[in-house]
PDB file of C-alpha atoms in Angstrom:
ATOM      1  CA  UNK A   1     -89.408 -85.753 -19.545  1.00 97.00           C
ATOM      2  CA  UNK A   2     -87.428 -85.903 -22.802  1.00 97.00           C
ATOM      3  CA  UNK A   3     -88.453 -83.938 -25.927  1.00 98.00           C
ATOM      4  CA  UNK A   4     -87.977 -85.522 -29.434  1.00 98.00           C
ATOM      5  CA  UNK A   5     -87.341 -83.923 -32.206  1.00 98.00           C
ATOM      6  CA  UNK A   6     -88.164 -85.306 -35.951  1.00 98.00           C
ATOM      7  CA  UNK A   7     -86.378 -83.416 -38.037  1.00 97.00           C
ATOM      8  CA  UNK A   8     -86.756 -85.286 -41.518  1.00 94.00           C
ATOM      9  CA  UNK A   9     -84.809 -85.789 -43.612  1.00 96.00           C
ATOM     10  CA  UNK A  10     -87.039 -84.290 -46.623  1.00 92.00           C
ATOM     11  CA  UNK A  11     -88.636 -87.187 -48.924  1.00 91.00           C
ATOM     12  CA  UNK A  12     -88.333 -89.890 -46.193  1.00 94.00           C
ATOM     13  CA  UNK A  13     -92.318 -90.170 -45.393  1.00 93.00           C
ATOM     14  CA  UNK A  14     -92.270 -87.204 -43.416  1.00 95.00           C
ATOM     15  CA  UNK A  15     -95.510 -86.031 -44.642  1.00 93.00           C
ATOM     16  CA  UNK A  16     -97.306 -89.307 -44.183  1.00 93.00           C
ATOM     17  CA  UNK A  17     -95.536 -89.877 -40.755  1.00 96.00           C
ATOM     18  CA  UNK A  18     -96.852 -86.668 -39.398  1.00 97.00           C
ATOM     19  CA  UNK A  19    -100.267 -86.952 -40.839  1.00 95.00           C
ATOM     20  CA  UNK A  20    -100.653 -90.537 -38.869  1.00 96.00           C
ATOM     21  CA  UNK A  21     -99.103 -88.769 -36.115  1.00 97.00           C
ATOM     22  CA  UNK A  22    -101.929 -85.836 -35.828  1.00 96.00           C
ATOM     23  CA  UNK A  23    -104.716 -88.192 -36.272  1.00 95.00           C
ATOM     24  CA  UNK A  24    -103.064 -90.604 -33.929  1.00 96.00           C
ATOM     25  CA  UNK A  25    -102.479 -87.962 -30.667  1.00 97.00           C
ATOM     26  CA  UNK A  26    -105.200 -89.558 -28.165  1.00 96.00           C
ATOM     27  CA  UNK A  27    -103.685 -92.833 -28.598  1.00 97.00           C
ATOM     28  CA  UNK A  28     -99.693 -91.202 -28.324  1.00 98.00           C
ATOM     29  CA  UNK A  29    -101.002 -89.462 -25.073  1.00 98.00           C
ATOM     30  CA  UNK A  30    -101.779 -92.779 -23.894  1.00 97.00           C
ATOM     31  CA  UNK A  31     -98.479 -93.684 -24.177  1.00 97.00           C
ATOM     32  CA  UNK A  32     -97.028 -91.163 -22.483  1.00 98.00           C
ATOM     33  CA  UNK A  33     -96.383 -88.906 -25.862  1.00 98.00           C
ATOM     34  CA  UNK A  34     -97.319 -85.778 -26.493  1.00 98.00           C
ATOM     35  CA  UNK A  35     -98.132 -84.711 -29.654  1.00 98.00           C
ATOM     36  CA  UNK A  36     -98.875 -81.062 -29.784  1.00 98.00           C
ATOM     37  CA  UNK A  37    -101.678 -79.897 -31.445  1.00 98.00           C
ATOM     38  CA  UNK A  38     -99.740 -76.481 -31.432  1.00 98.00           C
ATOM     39  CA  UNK A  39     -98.320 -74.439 -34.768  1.00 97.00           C
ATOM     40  CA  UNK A  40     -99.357 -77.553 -36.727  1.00 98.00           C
ATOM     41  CA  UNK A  41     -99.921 -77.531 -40.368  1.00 97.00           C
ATOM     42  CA  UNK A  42    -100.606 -80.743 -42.219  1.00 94.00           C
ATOM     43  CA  UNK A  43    -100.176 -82.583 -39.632  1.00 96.00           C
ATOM     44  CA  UNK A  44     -96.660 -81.241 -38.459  1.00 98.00           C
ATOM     45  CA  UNK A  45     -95.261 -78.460 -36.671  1.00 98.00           C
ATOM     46  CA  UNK A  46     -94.400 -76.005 -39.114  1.00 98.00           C
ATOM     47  CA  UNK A  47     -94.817 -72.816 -38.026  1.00 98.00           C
ATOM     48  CA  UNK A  48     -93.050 -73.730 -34.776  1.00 98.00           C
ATOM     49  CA  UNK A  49     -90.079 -74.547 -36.893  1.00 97.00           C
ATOM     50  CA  UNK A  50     -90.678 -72.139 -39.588  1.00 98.00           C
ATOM     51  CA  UNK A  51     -90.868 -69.347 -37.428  1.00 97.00           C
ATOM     52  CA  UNK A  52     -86.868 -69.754 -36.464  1.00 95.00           C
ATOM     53  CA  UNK A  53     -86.135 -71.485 -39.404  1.00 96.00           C
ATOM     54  CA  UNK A  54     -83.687 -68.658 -41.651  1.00 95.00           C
ATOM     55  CA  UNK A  55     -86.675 -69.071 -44.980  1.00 94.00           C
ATOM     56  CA  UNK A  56     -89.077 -71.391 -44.419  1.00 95.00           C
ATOM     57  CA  UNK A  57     -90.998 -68.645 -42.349  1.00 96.00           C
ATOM     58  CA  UNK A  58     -91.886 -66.632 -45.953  1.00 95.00           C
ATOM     59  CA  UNK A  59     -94.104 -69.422 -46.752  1.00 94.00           C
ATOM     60  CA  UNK A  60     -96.530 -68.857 -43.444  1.00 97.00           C
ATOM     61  CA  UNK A  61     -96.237 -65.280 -43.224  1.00 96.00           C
ATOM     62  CA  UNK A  62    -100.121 -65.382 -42.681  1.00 96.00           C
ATOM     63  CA  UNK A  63     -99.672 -67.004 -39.570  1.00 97.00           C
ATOM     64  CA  UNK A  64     -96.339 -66.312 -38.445  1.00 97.00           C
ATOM     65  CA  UNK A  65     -96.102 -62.564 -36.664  1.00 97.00           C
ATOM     66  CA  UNK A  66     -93.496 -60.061 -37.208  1.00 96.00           C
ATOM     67  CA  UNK A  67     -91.965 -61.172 -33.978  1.00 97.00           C
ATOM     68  CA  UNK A  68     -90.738 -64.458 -35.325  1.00 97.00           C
ATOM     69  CA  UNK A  69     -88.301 -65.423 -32.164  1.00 96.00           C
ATOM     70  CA  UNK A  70     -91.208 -64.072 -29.546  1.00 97.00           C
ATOM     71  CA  UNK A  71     -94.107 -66.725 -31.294  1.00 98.00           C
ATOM     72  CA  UNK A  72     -91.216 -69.724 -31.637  1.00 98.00           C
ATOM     73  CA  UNK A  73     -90.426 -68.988 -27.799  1.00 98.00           C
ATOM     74  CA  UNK A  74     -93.924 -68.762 -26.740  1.00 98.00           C
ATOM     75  CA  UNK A  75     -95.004 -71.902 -28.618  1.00 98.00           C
ATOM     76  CA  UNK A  76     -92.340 -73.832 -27.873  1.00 98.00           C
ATOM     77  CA  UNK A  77     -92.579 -73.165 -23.866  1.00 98.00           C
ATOM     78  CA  UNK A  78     -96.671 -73.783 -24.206  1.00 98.00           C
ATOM     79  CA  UNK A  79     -95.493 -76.985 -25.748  1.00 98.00           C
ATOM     80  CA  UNK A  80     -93.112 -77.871 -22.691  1.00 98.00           C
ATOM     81  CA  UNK A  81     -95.854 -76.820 -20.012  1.00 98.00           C
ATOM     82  CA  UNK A  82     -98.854 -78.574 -21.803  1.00 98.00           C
ATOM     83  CA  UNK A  83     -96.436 -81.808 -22.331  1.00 98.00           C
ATOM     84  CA  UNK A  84     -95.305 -81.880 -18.244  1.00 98.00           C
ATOM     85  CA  UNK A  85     -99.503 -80.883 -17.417  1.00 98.00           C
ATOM     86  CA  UNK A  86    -100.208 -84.147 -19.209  1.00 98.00           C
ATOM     87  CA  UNK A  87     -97.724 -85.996 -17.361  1.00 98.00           C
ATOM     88  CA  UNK A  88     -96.276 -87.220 -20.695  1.00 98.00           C
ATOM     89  CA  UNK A  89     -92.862 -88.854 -20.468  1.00 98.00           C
ATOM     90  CA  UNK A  90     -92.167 -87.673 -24.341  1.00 98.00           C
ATOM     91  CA  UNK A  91     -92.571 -84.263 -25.875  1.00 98.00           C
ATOM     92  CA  UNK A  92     -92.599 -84.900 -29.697  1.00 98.00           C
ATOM     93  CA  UNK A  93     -92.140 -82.451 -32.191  1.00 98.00           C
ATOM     94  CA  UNK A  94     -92.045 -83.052 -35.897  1.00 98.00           C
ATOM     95  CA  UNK A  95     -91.308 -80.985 -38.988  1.00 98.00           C
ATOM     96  CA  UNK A  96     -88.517 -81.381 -41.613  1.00 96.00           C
ATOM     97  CA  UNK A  97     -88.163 -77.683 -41.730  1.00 96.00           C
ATOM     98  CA  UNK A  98     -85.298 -78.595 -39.071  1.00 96.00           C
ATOM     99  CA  UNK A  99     -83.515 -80.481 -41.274  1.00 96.00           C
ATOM    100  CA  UNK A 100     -80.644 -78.557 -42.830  1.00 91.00           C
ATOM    101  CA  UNK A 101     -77.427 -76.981 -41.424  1.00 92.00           C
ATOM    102  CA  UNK A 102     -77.771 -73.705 -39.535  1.00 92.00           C
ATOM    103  CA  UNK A 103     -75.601 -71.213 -37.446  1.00 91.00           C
ATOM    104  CA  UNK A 104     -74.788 -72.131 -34.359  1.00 92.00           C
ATOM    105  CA  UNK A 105     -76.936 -69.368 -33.220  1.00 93.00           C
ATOM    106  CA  UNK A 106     -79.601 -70.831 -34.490  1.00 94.00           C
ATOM    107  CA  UNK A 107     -79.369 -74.065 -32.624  1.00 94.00           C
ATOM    108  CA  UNK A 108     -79.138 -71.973 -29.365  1.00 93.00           C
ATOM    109  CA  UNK A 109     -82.610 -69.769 -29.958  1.00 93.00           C
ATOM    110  CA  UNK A 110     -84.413 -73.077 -30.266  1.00 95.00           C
ATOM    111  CA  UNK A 111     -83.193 -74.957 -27.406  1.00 96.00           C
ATOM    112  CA  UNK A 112     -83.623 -71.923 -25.324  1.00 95.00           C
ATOM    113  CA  UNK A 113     -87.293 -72.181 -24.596  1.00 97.00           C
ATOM    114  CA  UNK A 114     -87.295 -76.242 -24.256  1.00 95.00           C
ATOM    115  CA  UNK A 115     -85.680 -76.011 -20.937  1.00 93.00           C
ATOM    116  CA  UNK A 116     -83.445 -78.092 -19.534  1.00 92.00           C
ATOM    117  CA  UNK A 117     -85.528 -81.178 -20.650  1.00 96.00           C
ATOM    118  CA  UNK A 118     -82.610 -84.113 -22.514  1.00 96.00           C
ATOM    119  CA  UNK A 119     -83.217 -83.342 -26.467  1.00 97.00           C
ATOM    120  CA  UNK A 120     -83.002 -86.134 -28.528  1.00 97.00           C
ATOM    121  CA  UNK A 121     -83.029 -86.125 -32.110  1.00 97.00           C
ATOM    122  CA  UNK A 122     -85.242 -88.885 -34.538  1.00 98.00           C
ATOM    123  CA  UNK A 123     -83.852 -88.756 -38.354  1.00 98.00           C
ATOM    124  CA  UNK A 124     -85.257 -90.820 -40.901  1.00 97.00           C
ATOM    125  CA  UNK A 125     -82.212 -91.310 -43.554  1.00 96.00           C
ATOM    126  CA  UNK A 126     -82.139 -92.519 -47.472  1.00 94.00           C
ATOM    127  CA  UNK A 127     -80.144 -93.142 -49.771  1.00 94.00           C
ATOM    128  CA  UNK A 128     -78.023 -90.331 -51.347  1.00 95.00           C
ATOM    129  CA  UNK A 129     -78.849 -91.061 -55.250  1.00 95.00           C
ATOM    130  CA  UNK A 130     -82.492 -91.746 -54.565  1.00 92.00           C
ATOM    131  CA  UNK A 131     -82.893 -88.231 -52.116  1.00 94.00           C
ATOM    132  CA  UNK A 132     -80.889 -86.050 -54.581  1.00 95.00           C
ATOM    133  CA  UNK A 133     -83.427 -87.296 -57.287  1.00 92.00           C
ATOM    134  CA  UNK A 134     -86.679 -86.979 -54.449  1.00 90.00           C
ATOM    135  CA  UNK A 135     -85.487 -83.908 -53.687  1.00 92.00           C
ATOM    136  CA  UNK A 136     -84.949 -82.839 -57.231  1.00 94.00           C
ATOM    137  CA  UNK A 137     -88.472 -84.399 -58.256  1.00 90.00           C
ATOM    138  CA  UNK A 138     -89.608 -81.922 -55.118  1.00 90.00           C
ATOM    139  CA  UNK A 139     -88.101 -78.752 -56.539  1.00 94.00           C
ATOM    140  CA  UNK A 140     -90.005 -79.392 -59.396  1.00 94.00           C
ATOM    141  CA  UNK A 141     -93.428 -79.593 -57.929  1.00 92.00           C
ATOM    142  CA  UNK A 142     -92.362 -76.031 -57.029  1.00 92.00           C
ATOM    143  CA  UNK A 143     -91.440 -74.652 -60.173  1.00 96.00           C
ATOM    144  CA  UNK A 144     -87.883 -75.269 -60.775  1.00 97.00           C
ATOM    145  CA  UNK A 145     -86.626 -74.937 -64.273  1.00 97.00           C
ATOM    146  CA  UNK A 146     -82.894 -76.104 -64.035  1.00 97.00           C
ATOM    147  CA  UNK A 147     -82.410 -79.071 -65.410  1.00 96.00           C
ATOM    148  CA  UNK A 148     -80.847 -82.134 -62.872  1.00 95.00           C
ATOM    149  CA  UNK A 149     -77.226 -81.551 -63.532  1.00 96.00           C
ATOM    150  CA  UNK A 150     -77.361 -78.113 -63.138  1.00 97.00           C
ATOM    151  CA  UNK A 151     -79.563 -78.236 -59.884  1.00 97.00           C
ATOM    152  CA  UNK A 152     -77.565 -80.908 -58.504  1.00 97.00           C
ATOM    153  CA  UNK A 153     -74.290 -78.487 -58.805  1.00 97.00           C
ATOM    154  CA  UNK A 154     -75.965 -75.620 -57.810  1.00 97.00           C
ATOM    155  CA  UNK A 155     -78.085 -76.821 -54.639  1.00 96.00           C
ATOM    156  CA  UNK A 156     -77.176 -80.335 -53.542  1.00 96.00           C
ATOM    157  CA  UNK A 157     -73.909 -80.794 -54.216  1.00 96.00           C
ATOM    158  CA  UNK A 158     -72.717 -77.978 -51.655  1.00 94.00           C
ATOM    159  CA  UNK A 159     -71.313 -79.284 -48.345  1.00 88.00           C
ATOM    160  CA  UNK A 160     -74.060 -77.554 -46.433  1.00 86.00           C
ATOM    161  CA  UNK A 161     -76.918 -78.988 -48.341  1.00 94.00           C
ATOM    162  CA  UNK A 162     -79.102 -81.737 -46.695  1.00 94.00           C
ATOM    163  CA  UNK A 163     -77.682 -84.294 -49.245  1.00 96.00           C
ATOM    164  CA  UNK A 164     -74.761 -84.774 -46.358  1.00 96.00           C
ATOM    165  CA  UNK A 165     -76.714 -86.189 -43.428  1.00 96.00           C
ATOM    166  CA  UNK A 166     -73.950 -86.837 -41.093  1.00 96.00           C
ATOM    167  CA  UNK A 167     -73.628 -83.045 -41.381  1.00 95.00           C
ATOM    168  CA  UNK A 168     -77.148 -82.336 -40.620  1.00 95.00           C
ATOM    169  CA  UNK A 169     -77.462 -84.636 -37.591  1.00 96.00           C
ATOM    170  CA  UNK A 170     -74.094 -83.883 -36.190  1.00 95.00           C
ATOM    171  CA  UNK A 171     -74.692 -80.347 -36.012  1.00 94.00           C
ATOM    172  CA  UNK A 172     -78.057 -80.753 -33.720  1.00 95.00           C
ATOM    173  CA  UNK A 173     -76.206 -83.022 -31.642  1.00 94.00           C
ATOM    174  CA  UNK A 174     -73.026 -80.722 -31.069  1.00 95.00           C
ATOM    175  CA  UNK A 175     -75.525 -77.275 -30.922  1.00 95.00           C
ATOM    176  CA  UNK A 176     -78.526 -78.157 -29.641  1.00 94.00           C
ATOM    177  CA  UNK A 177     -76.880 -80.584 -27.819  1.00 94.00           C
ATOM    178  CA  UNK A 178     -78.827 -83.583 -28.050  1.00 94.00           C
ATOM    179  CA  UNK A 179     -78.029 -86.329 -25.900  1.00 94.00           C
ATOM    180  CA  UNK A 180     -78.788 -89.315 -28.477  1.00 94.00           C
ATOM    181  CA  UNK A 181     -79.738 -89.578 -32.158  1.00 96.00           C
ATOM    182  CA  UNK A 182     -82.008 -92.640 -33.132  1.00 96.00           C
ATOM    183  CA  UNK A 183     -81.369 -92.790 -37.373  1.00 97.00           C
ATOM    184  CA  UNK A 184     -84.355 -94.602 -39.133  1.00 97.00           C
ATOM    185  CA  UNK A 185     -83.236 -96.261 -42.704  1.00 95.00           C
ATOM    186  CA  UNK A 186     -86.140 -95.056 -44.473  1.00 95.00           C
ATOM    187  CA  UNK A 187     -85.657 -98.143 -47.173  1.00 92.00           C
ATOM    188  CA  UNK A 188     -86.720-100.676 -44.621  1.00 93.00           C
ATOM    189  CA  UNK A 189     -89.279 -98.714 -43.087  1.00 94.00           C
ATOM    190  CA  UNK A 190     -90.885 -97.270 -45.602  1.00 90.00           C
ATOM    191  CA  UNK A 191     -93.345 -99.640 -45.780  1.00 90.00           C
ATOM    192  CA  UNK A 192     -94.727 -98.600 -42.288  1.00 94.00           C
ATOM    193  CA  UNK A 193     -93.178 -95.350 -41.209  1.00 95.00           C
ATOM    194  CA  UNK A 194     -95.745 -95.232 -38.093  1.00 96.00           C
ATOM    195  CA  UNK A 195     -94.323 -98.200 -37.109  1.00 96.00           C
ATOM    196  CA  UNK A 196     -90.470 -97.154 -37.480  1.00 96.00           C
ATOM    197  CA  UNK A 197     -91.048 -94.346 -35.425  1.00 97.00           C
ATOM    198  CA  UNK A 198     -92.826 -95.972 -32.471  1.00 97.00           C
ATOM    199  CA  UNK A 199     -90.314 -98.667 -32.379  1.00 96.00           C
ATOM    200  CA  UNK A 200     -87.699 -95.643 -32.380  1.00 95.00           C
ATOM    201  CA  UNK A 201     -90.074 -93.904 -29.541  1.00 96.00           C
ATOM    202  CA  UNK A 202     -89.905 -97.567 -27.613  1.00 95.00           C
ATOM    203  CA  UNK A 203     -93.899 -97.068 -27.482  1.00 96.00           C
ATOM    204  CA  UNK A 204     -96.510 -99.265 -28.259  1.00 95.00           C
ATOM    205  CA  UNK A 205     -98.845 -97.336 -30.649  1.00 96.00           C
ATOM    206  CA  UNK A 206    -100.450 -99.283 -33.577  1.00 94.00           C
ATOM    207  CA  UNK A 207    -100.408 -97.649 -36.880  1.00 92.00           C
ATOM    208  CA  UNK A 208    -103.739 -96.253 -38.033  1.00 87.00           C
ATOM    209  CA  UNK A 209    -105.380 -98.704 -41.003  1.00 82.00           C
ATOM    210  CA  UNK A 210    -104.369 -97.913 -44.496  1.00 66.00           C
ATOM    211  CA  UNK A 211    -100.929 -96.629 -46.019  1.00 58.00           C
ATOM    212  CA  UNK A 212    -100.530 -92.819 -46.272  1.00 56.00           C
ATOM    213  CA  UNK A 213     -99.012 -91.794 -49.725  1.00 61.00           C
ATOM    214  CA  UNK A 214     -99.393 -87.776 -49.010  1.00 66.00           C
ATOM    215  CA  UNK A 215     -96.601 -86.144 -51.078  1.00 68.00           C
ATOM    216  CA  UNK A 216     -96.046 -88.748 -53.894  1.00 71.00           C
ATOM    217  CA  UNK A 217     -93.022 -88.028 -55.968  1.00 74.00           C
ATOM    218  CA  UNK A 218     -93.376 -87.998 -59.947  1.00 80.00           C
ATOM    219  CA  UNK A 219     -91.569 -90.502 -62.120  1.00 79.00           C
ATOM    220  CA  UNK A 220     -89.421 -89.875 -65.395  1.00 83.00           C
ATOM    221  CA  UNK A 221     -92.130 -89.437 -67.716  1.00 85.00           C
ATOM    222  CA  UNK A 222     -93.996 -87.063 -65.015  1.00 89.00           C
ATOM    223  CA  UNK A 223     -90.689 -85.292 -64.208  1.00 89.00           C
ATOM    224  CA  UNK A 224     -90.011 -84.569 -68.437  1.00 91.00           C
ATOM    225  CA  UNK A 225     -93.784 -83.125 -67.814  1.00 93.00           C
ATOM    226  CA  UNK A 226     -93.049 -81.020 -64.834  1.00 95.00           C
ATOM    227  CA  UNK A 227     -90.375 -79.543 -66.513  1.00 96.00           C
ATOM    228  CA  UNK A 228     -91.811 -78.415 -69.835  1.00 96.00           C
ATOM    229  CA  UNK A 229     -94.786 -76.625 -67.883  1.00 97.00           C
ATOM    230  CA  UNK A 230     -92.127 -74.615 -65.401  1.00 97.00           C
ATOM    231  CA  UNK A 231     -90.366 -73.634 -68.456  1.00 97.00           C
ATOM    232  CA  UNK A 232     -93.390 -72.752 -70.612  1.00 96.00           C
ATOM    233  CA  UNK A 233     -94.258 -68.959 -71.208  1.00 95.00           C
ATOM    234  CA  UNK A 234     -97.681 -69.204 -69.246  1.00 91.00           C
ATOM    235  CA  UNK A 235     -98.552 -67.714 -65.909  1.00 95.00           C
ATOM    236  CA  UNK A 236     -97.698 -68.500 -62.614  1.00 94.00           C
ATOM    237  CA  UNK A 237    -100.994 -69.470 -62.270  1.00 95.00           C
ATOM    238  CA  UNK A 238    -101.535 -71.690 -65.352  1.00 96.00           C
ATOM    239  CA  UNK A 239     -97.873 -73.214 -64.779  1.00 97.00           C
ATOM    240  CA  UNK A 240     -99.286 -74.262 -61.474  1.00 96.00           C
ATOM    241  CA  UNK A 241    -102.538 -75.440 -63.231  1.00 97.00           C
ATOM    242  CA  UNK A 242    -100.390 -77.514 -65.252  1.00 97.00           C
ATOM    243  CA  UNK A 243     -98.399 -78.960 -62.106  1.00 95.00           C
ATOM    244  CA  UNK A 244    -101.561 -79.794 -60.724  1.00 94.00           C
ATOM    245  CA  UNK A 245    -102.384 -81.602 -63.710  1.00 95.00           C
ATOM    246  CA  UNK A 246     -99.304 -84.078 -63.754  1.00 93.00           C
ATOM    247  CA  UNK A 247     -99.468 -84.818 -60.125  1.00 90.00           C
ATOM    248  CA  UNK A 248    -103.073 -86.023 -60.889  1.00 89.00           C
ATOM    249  CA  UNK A 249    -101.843 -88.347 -63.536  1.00 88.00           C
ATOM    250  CA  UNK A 250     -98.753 -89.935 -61.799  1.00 83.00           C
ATOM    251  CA  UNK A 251     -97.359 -92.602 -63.628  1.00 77.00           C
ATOM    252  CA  UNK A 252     -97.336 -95.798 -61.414  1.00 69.00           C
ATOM    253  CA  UNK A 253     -94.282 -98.197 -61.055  1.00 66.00           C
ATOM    254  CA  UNK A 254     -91.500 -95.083 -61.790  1.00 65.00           C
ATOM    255  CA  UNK A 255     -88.707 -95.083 -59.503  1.00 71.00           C
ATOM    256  CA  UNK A 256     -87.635 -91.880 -58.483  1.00 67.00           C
ATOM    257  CA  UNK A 257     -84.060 -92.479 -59.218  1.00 74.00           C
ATOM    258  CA  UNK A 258     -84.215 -93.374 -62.637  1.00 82.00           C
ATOM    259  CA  UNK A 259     -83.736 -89.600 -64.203  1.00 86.00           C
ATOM    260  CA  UNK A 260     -79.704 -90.361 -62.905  1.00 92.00           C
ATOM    261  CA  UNK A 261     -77.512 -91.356 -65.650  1.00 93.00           C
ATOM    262  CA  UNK A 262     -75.064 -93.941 -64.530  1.00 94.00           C
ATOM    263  CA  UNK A 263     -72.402 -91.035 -64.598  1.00 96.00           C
ATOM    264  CA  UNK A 264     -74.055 -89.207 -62.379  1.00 96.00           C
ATOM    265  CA  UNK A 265     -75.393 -91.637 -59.743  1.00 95.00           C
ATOM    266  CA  UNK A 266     -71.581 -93.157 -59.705  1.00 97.00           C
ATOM    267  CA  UNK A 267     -70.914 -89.113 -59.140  1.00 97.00           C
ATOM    268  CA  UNK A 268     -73.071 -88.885 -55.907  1.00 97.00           C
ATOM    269  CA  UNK A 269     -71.954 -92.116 -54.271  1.00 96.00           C
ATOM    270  CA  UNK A 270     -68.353 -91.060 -54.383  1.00 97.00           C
ATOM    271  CA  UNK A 271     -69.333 -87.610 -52.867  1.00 96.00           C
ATOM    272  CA  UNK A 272     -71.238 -88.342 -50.385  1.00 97.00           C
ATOM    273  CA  UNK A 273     -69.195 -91.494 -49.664  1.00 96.00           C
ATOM    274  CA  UNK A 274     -67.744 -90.172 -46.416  1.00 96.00           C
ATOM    275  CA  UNK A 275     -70.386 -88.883 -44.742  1.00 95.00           C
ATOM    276  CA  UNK A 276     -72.216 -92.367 -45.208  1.00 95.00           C
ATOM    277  CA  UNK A 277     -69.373 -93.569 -43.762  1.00 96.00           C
ATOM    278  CA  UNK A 278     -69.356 -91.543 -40.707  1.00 96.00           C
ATOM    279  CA  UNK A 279     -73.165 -91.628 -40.585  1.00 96.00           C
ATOM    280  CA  UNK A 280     -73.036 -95.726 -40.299  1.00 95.00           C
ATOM    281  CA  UNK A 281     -70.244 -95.227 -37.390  1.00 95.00           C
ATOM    282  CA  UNK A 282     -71.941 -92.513 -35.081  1.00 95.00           C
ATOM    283  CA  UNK A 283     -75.500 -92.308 -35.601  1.00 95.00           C
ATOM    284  CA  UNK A 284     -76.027 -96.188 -36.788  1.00 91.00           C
ATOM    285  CA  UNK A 285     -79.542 -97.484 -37.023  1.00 87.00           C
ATOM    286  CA  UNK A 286     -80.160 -99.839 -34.001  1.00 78.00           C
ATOM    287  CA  UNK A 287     -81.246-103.175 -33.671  1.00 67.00           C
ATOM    288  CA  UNK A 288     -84.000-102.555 -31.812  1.00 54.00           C
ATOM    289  CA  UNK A 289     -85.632 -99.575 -29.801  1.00 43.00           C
ATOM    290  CA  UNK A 290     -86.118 -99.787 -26.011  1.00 43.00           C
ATOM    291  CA  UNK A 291     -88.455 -97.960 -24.004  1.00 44.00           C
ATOM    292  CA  UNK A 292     -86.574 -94.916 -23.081  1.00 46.00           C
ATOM    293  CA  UNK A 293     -85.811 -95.037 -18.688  1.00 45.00           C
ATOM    294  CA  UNK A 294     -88.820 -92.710 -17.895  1.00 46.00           C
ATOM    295  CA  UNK A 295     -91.536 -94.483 -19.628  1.00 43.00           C
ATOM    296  CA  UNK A 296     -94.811 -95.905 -17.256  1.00 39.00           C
ATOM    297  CA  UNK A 297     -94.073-100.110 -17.684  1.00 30.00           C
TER     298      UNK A 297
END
């Protein structure tokens, strides 16, 4: 049995993917997938992931115990056990809370518990100027009150920061260690993420009827509105009353890119220009997923 781990990136249809994916685990365990029903949280597994991830636990401390490292281990051997029960071929877990660069420590405590099972790793990848704008669109769903440049200097523009996939991916594949990396383009396959991903499985699972749009992202006009409310003198409760309020009103046909100024999109290319580089010669896309060795024919 191999086990699969989705680990983003962020703003690449995650949400959507993994809300397909939960409604969608009869038909995967047909397949030969397993899709645990396990630490799942819209539709992903997030406390699995939170729970040894170094911050994302804070945001589930109702359901995460003290023991953070006990629950992970315990879940993620449950997961294992209840995947090889089934006589699944595929163990798949999915949350983007694994997508960032951690200590190599890290990377040990969560392949402990999987066993000695092959780890691969799914990534869905995007564009550098359109995920630092996503991902700055994101942040302000949250509350941020920097404006672009500064947040861009500040949180993406660091070498560690997810902005640099190669990074990301290479360091589950050296730590972990997985044993392949299937990269997704999330440009071409964002039409039908379900799809990407079962052709990146090498399953035949057909995507539940009607696109998902889960965790839209705000345009210019929305992201000038955002920003006023997170920097207006209310409450945190009527600042979020006013973020709710936006997201309701979305203004259609806004890329998410377009808050760049030429300067700045001309700024990202060139910085993240090598590790696009080395993404496109290790971890390329390919032309066209097999059924991985183990699979029932």
């Amino acid at each position: 049995m191999r086990i699969v781990l989705h680990i983003g990136a962020t703003k690449t249809g995650s949400s959507a993917l993994q809300i397909m994916l939960d409604g969608a685990r009869e038909a995967l365990a047909e397949s030969g997938v397993h899709y645990s029903a396990l630490g799942v949280v819209r539709g992903a597994h997030h406390l699995l992931a939170a729970a040894i991830h170094p911050n994302a636990w804070r945001m589930h401390t109702a359901d995460i115990p003290d023991d953070r490292a006990g629950f992970y281990e315990a879940m993620a051997r449950q997961m294992v056990a209840d995947a090889k029960a089934a006589g699944a071929h595929t163990l798949l877990i999915s949350s983007e809370y694994f997508w960032g660069t951690f200590e190599r420590d890290l990377h040990r405590r969560m392949a402990a518990p999987l066993g000695n099972h092959p780890i691969e790793v799914l990534a869905f990848t995007r564009a550098p100027t359109e995920w630092a704008a996503s991902s700055y669109l994101q942040a302000l769903k949250g509350g941020e009150q920097r404006d672009f440049a500064t947040y861009f200097k500040e949180v993406l523009a660091p070498w560690g920061s997810g902005l640099f996939a190669f990074r990301v991916i290479q360091r589950h594949t050296l730590l972990l260690p997985a044993r392949s990396v299937t990269t997704v383009d999330y440009g071409a396959a964002k039409a039908d993420v379900f799809a990407a991903a079962m052709a990146a499985l090498g399953v035949n699972v057909p995507s539940p009827p009607g696109r998902q749009r889960v965790n839209p992202s705000p345009g210019l006009s929305d992201m000038k509105a955002l920003l006023a409310v997170n920097r207006s003198a209310g409450s945190a409760e009527e600042k979020a009353e006013g973020r709710a309020a936006v997201m309701r009103r979305l203004t259609p046909g806004e890329r998410a890119d377009a808050l760049l100024t030429d300067d700045q999109r001309a700024e990202i290319v060139r910085l993240t220009m090598p590790s696009a580089a080395l993404l496109a010669a290790h971890f390329p896309p390919p032309a066209k997923s097999a059924p991985p060795a183990d699979a029932p024919s």
